């Protein structure tokens, strides 16, 4: 019998020969014939072959098709010179009417039945392990001499014919400082599943306990390791169960077919095809992927809106990549709650300003186009005003769908929890992400101040407490968008506000958001978020990660999304609607086509055009 260390250096043909004659006592082929591709195996009756090939093509992440045999073809000349699929897997699984009925060391006794059956060879993640190790990244299952961990997920594949099942994934722990490297290495290796489909907490995939594997063995994480999940070819075995064929075979998970094809890393030198990993949540841990090119474009958007037309000193508040991280988090979210409203004009009715609502509506339009559930929460006294603004936006065609309009009332210590979660259960949040844009934020003394240090607390409902409560609810992330430091969420940069913003010691918001987007005018921050979401949806790397590599690319509705971007005419019409409702410019109090004392033409209109030029 051979040890793994020696098996790793054997030529594939020799390894297959040892397997054929039962000379290997190991339970999996991870690490064998290092540097050569391995393959998952599915063997079905020829009448099911066309539908299964369609199923593979529809879910190419878990099921990258390397070769489809003819009926009764034992050999696989495209992948190996001298092989026999009846004997050359370490172990097989037999299925009868979709039910697993036992493991087999050989299929030779089923030769007659196999004459009418087709073999599918599918890419395997074992194939990239050698390349990963060459870059100094540990493969924990190899270190621990066990099979890789495999789990059924709650992610449905796209069904074809009689085949339908959920995605199966492998999990390999990776040190946090190696995440970018492992993603960059595996991303171009599409024939062995490519880049990971999830990084971070297993709960996002519906996996409850990493120690309870569905296939393979539990692998122990080291301190500093992050769970990294790749699509897995054992998805094919789940599909075989679903079709309920009278007889079918697969390899036993981890017992792959070893090919003669050398593992050669594909080129990934174009910036548009180089992935970047960013953490978007720490509780629970959640990372996302984006192309370097898209990240750079969103960085340009962030810099574009961070100009300081009012010379307030906001450049000192800017934190790099907050727009990118917030937009990635919003891209993953299914349900978003947005709040806006800064009642700065005490002597007028309504007291709101023209900054905030246009940026909020720009985000709502794009989020709706992406299929998200979006609601707005505002002060009870401002419900009628907000209803009129939203109805006007729908009438003008800026919004395609109605937006639920909520208000928050605090009558107990659990009010915020009950508002954010079903029946007050923190394990069932109603919203994945909260966004505040140009929303008055509570200062450290409990009051709310405009830029001139005037207390406006009597006009503001305690929506801040929703953001505070979200800090202790796993699964809810928050964003604050502001231009002066007294807006909800700007507590993340409050020390810089106190130091660099006029009246900062008094007006600085004390409530922090996970992400703080800084803009010269808050509306511009909302426009930038909408543009960033558009870019992410058209980023192949992010889009694939978002759908977990199952199904077909979803960025085919680009024209519809483009129509949901902010545009000069739309924003002009919306500002006219605000003015007609008596909403005034924030700095001057003018009832005019201006925001923060800046004229729509040629200041805000120019910014919108610049953002669109960076986006399209």
Short mmCIF file of C-alpha atoms in Angstrom, two decimals, residues 222-592:
data_model
loop_
_atom_site.label_atom_id
_atom_site.label_comp_id
_atom_site.label_asym_id
_atom_site.label_seq_id
_atom_site.Cartn_x
_atom_site.Cartn_y
_atom_site.Cartn_z
CA UNK A 222 -6.81 27.25 12.43
CA UNK A 223 -6.87 30.61 14.25
CA UNK A 224 -7.24 33.34 11.63
CA UNK A 225 -8.77 30.99 9.04
CA UNK A 226 -11.86 32.03 7.08
CA UNK A 227 -14.23 29.41 5.59
CA UNK A 228 -14.04 29.60 1.79
CA UNK A 229 -16.61 27.74 -0.31
CA UNK A 230 -16.31 26.55 -3.90
CA UNK A 231 -19.04 25.06 -6.08
CA UNK A 232 -18.71 21.27 -6.03
CA UNK A 233 -19.22 18.55 -8.63
CA UNK A 234 -21.06 16.42 -6.06
CA UNK A 235 -23.98 18.61 -7.12
CA UNK A 236 -24.15 16.07 -9.94
CA UNK A 237 -24.85 13.27 -7.46
CA UNK A 238 -27.70 15.31 -5.99
CA UNK A 239 -29.06 15.80 -9.50
CA UNK A 240 -28.87 12.05 -10.11
CA UNK A 241 -31.02 11.50 -7.03
CA UNK A 242 -33.55 14.01 -8.29
CA UNK A 243 -34.09 12.34 -11.67
CA UNK A 244 -34.96 8.99 -10.06
CA UNK A 245 -33.41 6.93 -12.84
CA UNK A 246 -33.76 3.18 -12.36
CA UNK A 247 -29.96 2.85 -12.36
CA UNK A 248 -27.15 5.42 -12.20
CA UNK A 249 -23.61 5.69 -10.87
CA UNK A 250 -21.34 8.44 -9.64
CA UNK A 251 -17.88 8.54 -8.12
CA UNK A 252 -17.91 8.46 -4.33
CA UNK A 253 -17.33 12.06 -3.12
CA UNK A 254 -13.60 12.65 -2.90
CA UNK A 255 -12.76 9.54 -4.94
CA UNK A 256 -12.12 11.21 -8.25
CA UNK A 257 -11.00 10.09 -11.70
CA UNK A 258 -7.38 11.24 -12.22
CA UNK A 259 -6.71 12.58 -15.72
CA UNK A 260 -3.51 12.97 -17.75
CA UNK A 261 -4.17 16.69 -18.18
CA UNK A 262 -1.67 18.93 -16.43
CA UNK A 263 -3.11 21.66 -14.33
CA UNK A 264 -2.14 24.87 -16.08
CA UNK A 265 -3.23 28.17 -14.61
CA UNK A 266 -5.13 30.28 -17.13
CA UNK A 267 -4.01 33.85 -17.77
CA UNK A 268 -5.88 36.51 -15.81
CA UNK A 269 -3.84 39.60 -16.56
CA UNK A 270 -6.64 41.95 -17.60
CA UNK A 271 -7.84 44.25 -14.82
CA UNK A 272 -11.44 43.51 -15.78
CA UNK A 273 -10.76 39.84 -15.00
CA UNK A 274 -8.73 40.18 -11.78
CA UNK A 275 -10.86 39.59 -8.67
CA UNK A 276 -10.60 41.60 -5.47
CA UNK A 277 -11.88 40.45 -2.06
CA UNK A 278 -13.50 42.91 0.34
CA UNK A 279 -15.03 42.29 3.74
CA UNK A 280 -18.53 43.75 3.95
CA UNK A 281 -19.58 42.44 7.36
CA UNK A 282 -17.82 41.19 10.47
CA UNK A 283 -20.87 39.88 12.35
CA UNK A 284 -21.51 37.54 10.69
CA UNK A 285 -18.32 37.42 8.63
CA UNK A 286 -19.13 38.12 5.00
CA UNK A 287 -16.81 38.89 2.08
CA UNK A 288 -17.62 39.78 -1.50
CA UNK A 289 -15.84 39.70 -4.85
CA UNK A 290 -15.51 42.38 -7.50
CA UNK A 291 -13.20 42.86 -10.46
CA UNK A 292 -10.27 45.20 -10.00
CA UNK A 293 -11.55 47.24 -12.95
CA UNK A 294 -14.99 47.72 -11.39
CA UNK A 295 -13.45 48.54 -8.01
CA UNK A 296 -11.36 51.23 -9.68
CA UNK A 297 -14.43 52.68 -11.42
CA UNK A 298 -16.31 52.87 -8.12
CA UNK A 299 -13.25 54.47 -6.53
CA UNK A 300 -13.48 57.16 -9.23
CA UNK A 301 -17.14 57.71 -8.33
CA UNK A 302 -16.19 58.04 -4.66
CA UNK A 303 -13.55 60.64 -5.45
CA UNK A 304 -15.85 62.52 -7.81
CA UNK A 305 -18.54 63.16 -5.19
CA UNK A 306 -16.07 63.93 -2.40
CA UNK A 307 -15.30 67.42 -3.73
CA UNK A 308 -16.06 70.22 -1.26
CA UNK A 309 -18.01 73.04 -2.95
CA UNK A 310 -18.90 74.59 0.40
CA UNK A 311 -15.32 74.47 1.73
CA UNK A 312 -16.53 72.64 4.84
CA UNK A 313 -13.43 70.49 5.24
CA UNK A 314 -15.10 67.21 4.32
CA UNK A 315 -11.95 65.86 2.67
CA UNK A 316 -10.79 65.05 6.20
CA UNK A 317 -13.83 62.78 6.70
CA UNK A 318 -13.29 60.59 3.65
CA UNK A 319 -12.57 56.88 4.24
CA UNK A 320 -11.41 55.03 1.14
CA UNK A 321 -13.57 52.23 -0.29
CA UNK A 322 -16.65 53.03 1.81
CA UNK A 323 -18.74 53.51 -1.35
CA UNK A 324 -17.47 50.20 -2.73
CA UNK A 325 -18.09 48.23 0.46
CA UNK A 326 -21.52 49.76 1.04
CA UNK A 327 -22.57 49.07 -2.55
CA UNK A 328 -21.32 45.47 -2.35
CA UNK A 329 -23.34 44.98 0.83
CA UNK A 330 -26.42 46.50 -0.81
CA UNK A 331 -25.88 44.26 -3.85
CA UNK A 332 -26.12 41.19 -1.60
CA UNK A 333 -29.07 42.54 0.41
CA UNK A 334 -32.64 41.51 -0.38
CA UNK A 335 -34.50 44.06 1.75
CA UNK A 336 -33.34 47.64 2.34
CA UNK A 337 -34.71 50.39 4.60
CA UNK A 338 -33.84 53.98 3.66
CA UNK A 339 -34.33 57.12 5.73
CA UNK A 340 -33.83 60.79 4.87
CA UNK A 341 -35.02 64.18 6.05
CA UNK A 342 -33.16 67.10 7.61
CA UNK A 343 -35.64 69.71 8.98
CA UNK A 344 -33.21 72.62 9.06
CA UNK A 345 -35.63 75.49 8.28
CA UNK A 346 -37.52 76.01 11.52
CA UNK A 347 -39.24 79.14 10.28
CA UNK A 348 -40.77 77.45 7.24
CA UNK A 349 -43.31 74.72 6.62
CA UNK A 350 -42.24 72.15 5.68
CA UNK A 351 -38.85 72.57 7.38
CA UNK A 352 -37.07 70.02 5.12
CA UNK A 353 -34.31 70.89 2.66
CA UNK A 354 -33.85 69.82 -0.97
CA UNK A 355 -30.84 67.65 -0.17
CA UNK A 356 -31.61 64.03 0.71
CA UNK A 357 -34.80 63.03 -1.07
CA UNK A 358 -33.38 63.10 -4.62
CA UNK A 359 -30.40 60.95 -3.56
CA UNK A 360 -32.69 58.54 -1.69
CA UNK A 361 -35.02 58.16 -4.68
CA UNK A 362 -32.06 57.57 -7.02
CA UNK A 363 -31.02 54.64 -4.81
CA UNK A 364 -34.59 53.33 -4.60
CA UNK A 365 -34.92 53.37 -8.40
CA UNK A 366 -31.79 51.27 -8.91
CA UNK A 367 -32.52 48.91 -6.03
CA UNK A 368 -36.02 48.29 -7.38
CA UNK A 369 -34.58 47.61 -10.84
CA UNK A 370 -32.31 45.02 -9.23
CA UNK A 371 -35.33 43.28 -7.71
CA UNK A 372 -34.74 44.39 -4.12
CA UNK A 373 -37.47 45.10 -1.58
CA UNK A 374 -37.15 48.74 -0.52
CA UNK A 375 -39.02 50.75 2.12
CA UNK A 376 -38.62 54.30 3.43
CA UNK A 377 -38.94 55.32 7.09
CA UNK A 378 -39.46 58.97 7.99
CA UNK A 379 -40.73 61.26 10.72
CA UNK A 380 -44.43 60.92 11.48
CA UNK A 381 -44.98 64.66 10.94
CA UNK A 382 -43.43 64.34 7.43
CA UNK A 383 -45.49 61.40 6.18
CA UNK A 384 -47.72 63.47 3.91
CA UNK A 385 -44.77 65.33 2.41
CA UNK A 386 -42.90 62.09 1.70
CA UNK A 387 -46.01 60.49 0.25
CA UNK A 388 -46.44 63.42 -2.14
CA UNK A 389 -42.78 63.23 -3.18
CA UNK A 390 -42.91 59.48 -3.82
CA UNK A 391 -46.19 59.69 -5.72
CA UNK A 392 -44.71 62.47 -7.84
CA UNK A 393 -41.62 60.38 -8.57
CA UNK A 394 -43.83 57.49 -9.71
CA UNK A 395 -45.96 59.83 -11.83
CA UNK A 396 -42.80 61.19 -13.50
CA UNK A 397 -41.56 57.65 -14.20
CA UNK A 398 -38.49 58.04 -11.97
CA UNK A 399 -39.76 55.17 -9.82
CA UNK A 400 -41.41 52.14 -11.42
CA UNK A 401 -43.08 50.78 -8.26
CA UNK A 402 -44.68 52.01 -5.09
CA UNK A 403 -42.45 52.29 -2.03
CA UNK A 404 -43.79 51.34 1.43
CA UNK A 405 -43.64 54.47 3.60
CA UNK A 406 -43.16 53.83 7.32
CA UNK A 407 -42.70 55.86 10.48
CA UNK A 408 -41.01 54.80 13.67
CA UNK A 409 -42.59 55.33 17.05
CA UNK A 410 -40.79 54.50 20.27
CA UNK A 411 -43.03 53.32 23.09
CA UNK A 412 -40.85 50.70 24.79
CA UNK A 413 -37.27 49.56 25.18
CA UNK A 414 -37.88 46.90 22.51
CA UNK A 415 -39.45 49.21 19.93
CA UNK A 416 -36.42 49.24 17.63
CA UNK A 417 -35.99 45.46 17.82
CA UNK A 418 -39.68 44.90 17.11
CA UNK A 419 -39.53 47.29 14.16
CA UNK A 420 -36.47 45.68 12.58
CA UNK A 421 -37.24 42.00 13.27
CA UNK A 422 -40.22 39.69 12.92
CA UNK A 423 -41.87 39.41 16.33
CA UNK A 424 -38.80 41.03 17.83
CA UNK A 425 -36.71 37.94 17.02
CA UNK A 426 -33.12 39.06 16.21
CA UNK A 427 -32.64 35.89 14.18
CA UNK A 428 -35.33 37.07 11.74
CA UNK A 429 -34.48 40.62 10.62
CA UNK A 430 -36.92 42.25 8.20
CA UNK A 431 -34.15 44.26 6.58
CA UNK A 432 -30.62 43.35 5.51
CA UNK A 433 -29.36 46.91 5.17
CA UNK A 434 -30.29 50.34 6.57
CA UNK A 435 -29.32 53.51 4.69
CA UNK A 436 -29.48 57.05 6.02
CA UNK A 437 -28.90 59.87 3.52
CA UNK A 438 -28.89 63.49 4.69
CA UNK A 439 -30.79 62.40 7.77
CA UNK A 440 -30.34 64.51 10.91
CA UNK A 441 -28.24 62.54 13.39
CA UNK A 442 -28.19 62.64 17.16
CA UNK A 443 -25.22 64.39 18.78
CA UNK A 444 -23.44 63.19 21.92
CA UNK A 445 -25.65 65.39 24.14
CA UNK A 446 -28.84 63.74 22.78
CA UNK A 447 -29.87 66.71 20.64
CA UNK A 448 -30.03 67.17 16.88
CA UNK A 449 -28.33 70.17 15.30
CA UNK A 450 -28.22 71.84 11.93
CA UNK A 451 -24.92 73.29 10.70
CA UNK A 452 -25.58 76.56 12.57
CA UNK A 453 -25.84 74.73 15.93
CA UNK A 454 -29.62 75.22 16.13
CA UNK A 455 -31.31 72.37 18.00
CA UNK A 456 -34.02 70.72 15.88
CA UNK A 457 -34.75 67.78 18.18
CA UNK A 458 -38.48 68.60 18.42
CA UNK A 459 -38.82 67.90 14.66
CA UNK A 460 -36.97 64.58 14.60
CA UNK A 461 -38.22 61.09 15.47
CA UNK A 462 -35.58 58.77 17.04
CA UNK A 463 -34.85 56.78 13.89
CA UNK A 464 -31.23 56.78 15.08
CA UNK A 465 -32.22 54.03 17.50
CA UNK A 466 -32.87 51.69 14.57
CA UNK A 467 -29.22 52.10 13.57
CA UNK A 468 -28.12 51.56 17.15
CA UNK A 469 -30.22 48.40 17.45
CA UNK A 470 -28.87 47.11 14.12
CA UNK A 471 -25.36 47.05 15.63
CA UNK A 472 -26.40 44.09 17.80
CA UNK A 473 -28.49 42.23 15.18
CA UNK A 474 -26.50 39.82 13.04
CA UNK A 475 -27.27 40.17 9.37
CA UNK A 476 -28.10 43.90 9.29
CA UNK A 477 -25.49 46.31 7.96
CA UNK A 478 -25.82 50.10 7.83
CA UNK A 479 -24.72 53.01 5.66
CA UNK A 480 -24.70 56.72 6.39
CA UNK A 481 -24.38 59.31 3.61
CA UNK A 482 -23.55 62.86 4.63
CA UNK A 483 -21.83 66.10 3.69
CA UNK A 484 -21.22 67.84 7.01
CA UNK A 485 -20.82 65.33 9.83
CA UNK A 486 -24.13 66.00 11.58
CA UNK A 487 -25.97 63.33 9.58
CA UNK A 488 -27.03 59.92 10.86
CA UNK A 489 -24.20 57.41 10.43
CA UNK A 490 -21.41 59.99 10.56
CA UNK A 491 -20.51 58.85 14.07
CA UNK A 492 -17.95 56.67 12.31
CA UNK A 493 -15.94 59.84 11.54
CA UNK A 494 -17.02 61.97 14.51
CA UNK A 495 -13.49 62.67 15.74
CA UNK A 496 -12.58 64.10 12.33
CA UNK A 497 -15.85 66.09 12.34
CA UNK A 498 -15.00 67.61 15.70
CA UNK A 499 -11.53 68.52 14.50
CA UNK A 500 -12.17 69.81 10.99
CA UNK A 501 -15.85 70.87 10.63
CA UNK A 502 -17.15 74.23 11.86
CA UNK A 503 -19.16 73.70 15.08
CA UNK A 504 -18.09 70.05 14.94
CA UNK A 505 -17.72 69.75 18.72
CA UNK A 506 -21.44 70.41 19.07
CA UNK A 507 -23.10 69.11 15.91
CA UNK A 508 -21.12 65.89 15.24
CA UNK A 509 -23.42 62.88 15.00
CA UNK A 510 -22.67 60.28 17.66
CA UNK A 511 -24.30 57.32 15.87
CA UNK A 512 -21.97 55.31 13.63
CA UNK A 513 -22.91 53.35 10.53
CA UNK A 514 -20.87 50.42 9.23
CA UNK A 515 -20.08 52.49 6.15
CA UNK A 516 -19.81 56.29 5.97
CA UNK A 517 -20.05 57.74 2.46
CA UNK A 518 -18.84 61.34 2.28
CA UNK A 519 -20.03 63.67 -0.48
CA UNK A 520 -19.89 67.40 -1.18
CA UNK A 521 -23.70 67.24 -1.36
CA UNK A 522 -25.46 64.22 0.10
CA UNK A 523 -27.61 63.77 -3.01
CA UNK A 524 -24.39 63.14 -4.92
CA UNK A 525 -23.63 60.27 -2.56
CA UNK A 526 -27.01 58.71 -3.38
CA UNK A 527 -26.36 59.12 -7.10
CA UNK A 528 -22.95 57.48 -6.66
CA UNK A 529 -24.50 54.48 -4.87
CA UNK A 530 -26.96 54.00 -7.76
CA UNK A 531 -24.11 54.18 -10.28
CA UNK A 532 -21.97 51.78 -8.23
CA UNK A 533 -24.81 49.24 -8.09
CA UNK A 534 -25.15 49.47 -11.86
CA UNK A 535 -21.42 48.80 -12.26
CA UNK A 536 -21.54 45.83 -9.89
CA UNK A 537 -24.45 44.26 -11.74
CA UNK A 538 -22.40 44.50 -14.96
CA UNK A 539 -19.26 43.07 -13.35
CA UNK A 540 -18.97 39.41 -14.37
CA UNK A 541 -16.90 38.47 -11.32
CA UNK A 542 -19.35 40.00 -8.85
CA UNK A 543 -22.44 38.83 -10.72
CA UNK A 544 -21.19 35.22 -10.72
CA UNK A 545 -20.39 35.40 -7.00
CA UNK A 546 -23.82 36.86 -6.30
CA UNK A 547 -25.66 33.97 -7.99
CA UNK A 548 -23.22 31.39 -6.54
CA UNK A 549 -22.16 30.26 -10.04
CA UNK A 550 -25.50 28.57 -10.73
CA UNK A 551 -27.85 29.56 -13.50
CA UNK A 552 -27.05 31.97 -16.30
CA UNK A 553 -25.60 35.50 -16.01
CA UNK A 554 -28.24 37.96 -14.87
CA UNK A 555 -26.77 41.10 -16.42
CA UNK A 556 -28.83 40.76 -19.59
CA UNK A 557 -31.17 43.56 -18.46
CA UNK A 558 -28.53 46.26 -18.83
CA UNK A 559 -30.76 48.61 -20.79
CA UNK A 560 -33.45 48.46 -18.11
CA UNK A 561 -30.87 49.14 -15.42
CA UNK A 562 -29.40 52.02 -17.44
CA UNK A 563 -32.83 53.63 -17.54
CA UNK A 564 -32.88 53.49 -13.74
CA UNK A 565 -29.70 55.53 -13.36
CA UNK A 566 -29.99 59.16 -12.26
CA UNK A 567 -30.20 61.57 -15.21
CA UNK A 568 -30.19 65.34 -15.51
CA UNK A 569 -33.78 65.61 -16.71
CA UNK A 570 -35.11 63.23 -14.07
CA UNK A 571 -33.31 65.06 -11.28
CA UNK A 572 -34.45 68.42 -12.60
CA UNK A 573 -38.06 67.22 -12.57
CA UNK A 574 -37.69 65.81 -9.07
CA UNK A 575 -36.18 69.03 -7.74
CA UNK A 576 -39.07 70.97 -9.33
CA UNK A 577 -41.46 68.65 -7.49
CA UNK A 578 -39.72 69.36 -4.17
CA UNK A 579 -39.87 73.11 -4.74
CA UNK A 580 -43.58 72.82 -5.60
CA UNK A 581 -44.03 71.13 -2.19
CA UNK A 582 -42.35 74.09 -0.49
CA UNK A 583 -39.04 72.35 0.18
CA UNK A 584 -36.13 74.81 0.32
CA UNK A 585 -32.40 74.89 -0.31
CA UNK A 586 -30.44 73.88 2.77
CA UNK A 587 -27.90 76.69 3.03
CA UNK A 588 -29.87 79.70 1.78
CA UNK A 589 -33.45 78.75 2.48
CA UNK A 590 -34.33 79.77 -1.08
CA UNK A 591 -37.42 78.26 -2.64
CA UNK A 592 -35.57 77.72 -5.88
#
